[in-house]
């Protein structure tokens, strides 16, 4: 490939499997395969912004895509995902569910009509898992508004006999705790920041192998410690730093990332500030 194409490939989002992610995906798949139940299990995933929660859900959705039965003229959507707005409300949530299910929302409907339409449609689609991202946005509302939304989540799970998966930063735990019955249903997975350990080494090796460089890259334990310090242990920042180093390796012709490259690296904005 040309240098331009390899740089473009480096900057393209890609999935890198590692132990922590595989464990979470296995739990998500367990929920998707769980038979319909009046009290279905659920999951809450807590992590700092940039730790890869949304990427995990996208990978899970790709593994469980919608299935169209052309002979019967029906469709099955195992996983339905929405992201809470900055000021969530019952009406907005039902609108998001209907929109995610492919319903045109141009016609005005009352809240009751939206609820009935959403529940009927999601039952027809045989939704098994409802993913709710940015759950911490619940805290933008009053305590009463938070309770209403949490009761709505529990109502959806009960009516559809489907599992709930809630994603958010640590504050989301406080939001979900507002409904004791819902909180008891949700197992918890916390994705902490990375440390320079064996698990982090596995992630870095996976990223390095995915880079379109013509020579292999191998980093020392010291470079791993430098990586965690420079990126604050945030997954998105680790990807960004290694991608930048790979682009520099392509442009310089070195075609590999070395320990010296990691030690010399500075964020683009910091480099520009020094130059100014």
PDB file of N, CA and C in Angstrom, residues 194-236:
ATOM      1  N   UNK A 194      -5.850   1.899  32.696  1.00  0.00           N
ATOM      2  CA  UNK A 194      -4.789   0.922  32.517  1.00  0.00           C
ATOM      3  C   UNK A 194      -3.604   1.198  33.432  1.00  0.00           C
ATOM      4  N   UNK A 195      -2.961   0.105  33.839  1.00  0.00           N
ATOM      5  CA  UNK A 195      -1.681   0.166  34.530  1.00  0.00           C
ATOM      6  C   UNK A 195      -0.653  -0.585  33.680  1.00  0.00           C
ATOM      7  N   UNK A 196       0.610  -0.329  33.918  1.00  0.00           N
ATOM      8  CA  UNK A 196       1.672  -0.959  33.115  1.00  0.00           C
ATOM      9  C   UNK A 196       1.877  -2.402  33.566  1.00  0.00           C
ATOM     10  N   UNK A 197       0.885  -3.255  33.311  1.00  0.00           N
ATOM     11  CA  UNK A 197       0.964  -4.653  33.719  1.00  0.00           C
ATOM     12  C   UNK A 197       0.853  -5.564  32.498  1.00  0.00           C
ATOM     13  N   UNK A 198       0.698  -6.848  32.745  1.00  0.00           N
ATOM     14  CA  UNK A 198       0.663  -7.828  31.659  1.00  0.00           C
ATOM     15  C   UNK A 198      -0.555  -7.624  30.757  1.00  0.00           C
ATOM     16  N   UNK A 199      -1.688  -7.255  31.358  1.00  0.00           N
ATOM     17  CA  UNK A 199      -2.900  -7.036  30.565  1.00  0.00           C
ATOM     18  C   UNK A 199      -2.722  -5.845  29.619  1.00  0.00           C
ATOM     19  N   UNK A 200      -2.099  -4.781  30.115  1.00  0.00           N
ATOM     20  CA  UNK A 200      -1.844  -3.612  29.272  1.00  0.00           C
ATOM     21  C   UNK A 200      -0.855  -3.957  28.158  1.00  0.00           C
ATOM     22  N   UNK A 201       0.123  -4.779  28.472  1.00  0.00           N
ATOM     23  CA  UNK A 201       1.072  -5.215  27.452  1.00  0.00           C
ATOM     24  C   UNK A 201       0.347  -5.945  26.320  1.00  0.00           C
ATOM     25  N   UNK A 202      -0.652  -6.771  26.689  1.00  0.00           N
ATOM     26  CA  UNK A 202      -1.432  -7.477  25.663  1.00  0.00           C
ATOM     27  C   UNK A 202      -2.180  -6.519  24.760  1.00  0.00           C
ATOM     28  N   UNK A 203      -2.740  -5.445  25.343  1.00  0.00           N
ATOM     29  CA  UNK A 203      -3.429  -4.439  24.541  1.00  0.00           C
ATOM     30  C   UNK A 203      -2.462  -3.753  23.587  1.00  0.00           C
ATOM     31  N   UNK A 204      -1.298  -3.320  24.096  1.00  0.00           N
ATOM     32  CA  UNK A 204      -0.323  -2.605  23.274  1.00  0.00           C
ATOM     33  C   UNK A 204       0.190  -3.493  22.145  1.00  0.00           C
ATOM     34  N   UNK A 205       0.473  -4.757  22.453  1.00  0.00           N
ATOM     35  CA  UNK A 205       0.935  -5.684  21.412  1.00  0.00           C
ATOM     36  C   UNK A 205      -0.127  -5.835  20.324  1.00  0.00           C
ATOM     37  N   UNK A 206      -1.391  -5.921  20.732  1.00  0.00           N
ATOM     38  CA  UNK A 206      -2.479  -6.033  19.753  1.00  0.00           C
ATOM     39  C   UNK A 206      -2.556  -4.818  18.845  1.00  0.00           C
ATOM     40  N   UNK A 207      -2.400  -3.623  19.439  1.00  0.00           N
ATOM     41  CA  UNK A 207      -2.444  -2.391  18.640  1.00  0.00           C
ATOM     42  C   UNK A 207      -1.259  -2.340  17.678  1.00  0.00           C
ATOM     43  N   UNK A 208      -0.052  -2.659  18.180  1.00  0.00           N
ATOM     44  CA  UNK A 208       1.143  -2.612  17.337  1.00  0.00           C
ATOM     45  C   UNK A 208       1.031  -3.571  16.157  1.00  0.00           C
ATOM     46  N   UNK A 209       0.468  -4.744  16.387  1.00  0.00           N
ATOM     47  CA  UNK A 209       0.323  -5.721  15.299  1.00  0.00           C
ATOM     48  C   UNK A 209      -0.700  -5.272  14.259  1.00  0.00           C
ATOM     49  N   UNK A 210      -1.625  -4.411  14.662  1.00  0.00           N
ATOM     50  CA  UNK A 210      -2.658  -3.964  13.724  1.00  0.00           C
ATOM     51  C   UNK A 210      -2.186  -2.798  12.852  1.00  0.00           C
ATOM     52  N   UNK A 211      -1.033  -2.209  13.187  1.00  0.00           N
ATOM     53  CA  UNK A 211      -0.551  -1.039  12.452  1.00  0.00           C
ATOM     54  C   UNK A 211       0.105  -1.456  11.133  1.00  0.00           C
ATOM     55  N   UNK A 212      -0.180  -0.756  10.043  1.00  0.00           N
ATOM     56  CA  UNK A 212       0.373  -1.130   8.730  1.00  0.00           C
ATOM     57  C   UNK A 212       1.802  -0.619   8.533  1.00  0.00           C
ATOM     58  N   UNK A 213       2.708  -1.038   9.417  1.00  0.00           N
ATOM     59  CA  UNK A 213       4.121  -0.688   9.292  1.00  0.00           C
ATOM     60  C   UNK A 213       4.878  -1.872   8.693  1.00  0.00           C
ATOM     61  N   UNK A 214       5.973  -1.584   8.002  1.00  0.00           N
ATOM     62  CA  UNK A 214       6.695  -2.630   7.277  1.00  0.00           C
ATOM     63  C   UNK A 214       7.711  -3.366   8.137  1.00  0.00           C
ATOM     64  N   UNK A 215       7.952  -2.869   9.356  1.00  0.00           N
ATOM     65  CA  UNK A 215       8.863  -3.540  10.274  1.00  0.00           C
ATOM     66  C   UNK A 215       8.155  -3.740  11.613  1.00  0.00           C
ATOM     67  N   UNK A 216       8.456  -4.830  12.321  1.00  0.00           N
ATOM     68  CA  UNK A 216       7.793  -5.077  13.612  1.00  0.00           C
ATOM     69  C   UNK A 216       8.249  -4.083  14.679  1.00  0.00           C
ATOM     70  N   UNK A 217       7.344  -3.791  15.611  1.00  0.00           N
ATOM     71  CA  UNK A 217       7.636  -2.884  16.722  1.00  0.00           C
ATOM     72  C   UNK A 217       7.572  -3.669  18.022  1.00  0.00           C
ATOM     73  N   UNK A 218       8.537  -3.456  18.900  1.00  0.00           N
ATOM     74  CA  UNK A 218       8.552  -4.102  20.216  1.00  0.00           C
ATOM     75  C   UNK A 218       8.954  -3.056  21.249  1.00  0.00           C
ATOM     76  N   UNK A 219       8.167  -2.936  22.310  1.00  0.00           N
ATOM     77  CA  UNK A 219       8.407  -1.905  23.322  1.00  0.00           C
ATOM     78  C   UNK A 219       8.815  -2.546  24.646  1.00  0.00           C
ATOM     79  N   UNK A 220       9.674  -1.881  25.381  1.00  0.00           N
ATOM     80  CA  UNK A 220      10.158  -2.365  26.668  1.00  0.00           C
ATOM     81  C   UNK A 220       9.152  -2.054  27.777  1.00  0.00           C
ATOM     82  N   UNK A 221       9.426  -2.613  28.952  1.00  0.00           N
ATOM     83  CA  UNK A 221       8.572  -2.340  30.119  1.00  0.00           C
ATOM     84  C   UNK A 221       8.602  -0.863  30.467  1.00  0.00           C
ATOM     85  N   UNK A 222       9.754  -0.214  30.284  1.00  0.00           N
ATOM     86  CA  UNK A 222       9.857   1.223  30.556  1.00  0.00           C
ATOM     87  C   UNK A 222       8.945   2.015  29.628  1.00  0.00           C
ATOM     88  N   UNK A 223       8.883   1.615  28.352  1.00  0.00           N
ATOM     89  CA  UNK A 223       7.999   2.299  27.399  1.00  0.00           C
ATOM     90  C   UNK A 223       6.531   2.103  27.766  1.00  0.00           C
ATOM     91  N   UNK A 224       6.189   0.925  28.291  1.00  0.00           N
ATOM     92  CA  UNK A 224       4.808   0.689  28.727  1.00  0.00           C
ATOM     93  C   UNK A 224       4.446   1.637  29.870  1.00  0.00           C
ATOM     94  N   UNK A 225       5.381   1.841  30.793  1.00  0.00           N
ATOM     95  CA  UNK A 225       5.130   2.774  31.900  1.00  0.00           C
ATOM     96  C   UNK A 225       4.999   4.201  31.376  1.00  0.00           C
ATOM     97  N   UNK A 226       5.812   4.548  30.395  1.00  0.00           N
ATOM     98  CA  UNK A 226       5.713   5.880  29.792  1.00  0.00           C
ATOM     99  C   UNK A 226       4.370   6.054  29.090  1.00  0.00           C
ATOM    100  N   UNK A 227       3.912   5.011  28.414  1.00  0.00           N
ATOM    101  CA  UNK A 227       2.611   5.051  27.728  1.00  0.00           C
ATOM    102  C   UNK A 227       1.478   5.318  28.712  1.00  0.00           C
ATOM    103  N   UNK A 228       1.477   4.609  29.828  1.00  0.00           N
ATOM    104  CA  UNK A 228       0.389   4.790  30.798  1.00  0.00           C
ATOM    105  C   UNK A 228       0.416   6.190  31.406  1.00  0.00           C
ATOM    106  N   UNK A 229       1.617   6.726  31.655  1.00  0.00           N
ATOM    107  CA  UNK A 229       1.711   8.085  32.209  1.00  0.00           C
ATOM    108  C   UNK A 229       1.243   9.123  31.191  1.00  0.00           C
ATOM    109  N   UNK A 230       1.682   8.974  29.953  1.00  0.00           N
ATOM    110  CA  UNK A 230       1.378   9.974  28.921  1.00  0.00           C
ATOM    111  C   UNK A 230      -0.096   9.977  28.542  1.00  0.00           C
ATOM    112  N   UNK A 231      -0.765   8.845  28.700  1.00  0.00           N
ATOM    113  CA  UNK A 231      -2.166   8.723  28.270  1.00  0.00           C
ATOM    114  C   UNK A 231      -3.143   8.667  29.434  1.00  0.00           C
ATOM    115  N   UNK A 232      -2.642   8.756  30.672  1.00  0.00           N
ATOM    116  CA  UNK A 232      -3.495   8.643  31.875  1.00  0.00           C
ATOM    117  C   UNK A 232      -4.208   7.298  31.947  1.00  0.00           C
ATOM    118  N   UNK A 233      -3.693   6.306  31.221  1.00  0.00           N
ATOM    119  CA  UNK A 233      -4.316   4.987  31.245  1.00  0.00           C
ATOM    120  C   UNK A 233      -5.661   4.925  30.549  1.00  0.00           C
ATOM    121  N   UNK A 234      -5.961   5.887  29.657  1.00  0.00           N
ATOM    122  CA  UNK A 234      -7.231   5.942  28.934  1.00  0.00           C
ATOM    123  C   UNK A 234      -7.068   5.242  27.582  1.00  0.00           C
ATOM    124  N   UNK A 235      -7.928   4.285  27.296  1.00  0.00           N
ATOM    125  CA  UNK A 235      -7.804   3.478  26.084  1.00  0.00           C
ATOM    126  C   UNK A 235      -7.738   4.326  24.818  1.00  0.00           C
ATOM    127  N   UNK A 236      -8.649   5.289  24.689  1.00  0.00           N
ATOM    128  CA  UNK A 236      -8.695   6.116  23.475  1.00  0.00           C
ATOM    129  C   UNK A 236      -7.389   6.881  23.291  1.00  0.00           C
TER     130      UNK A 236
END
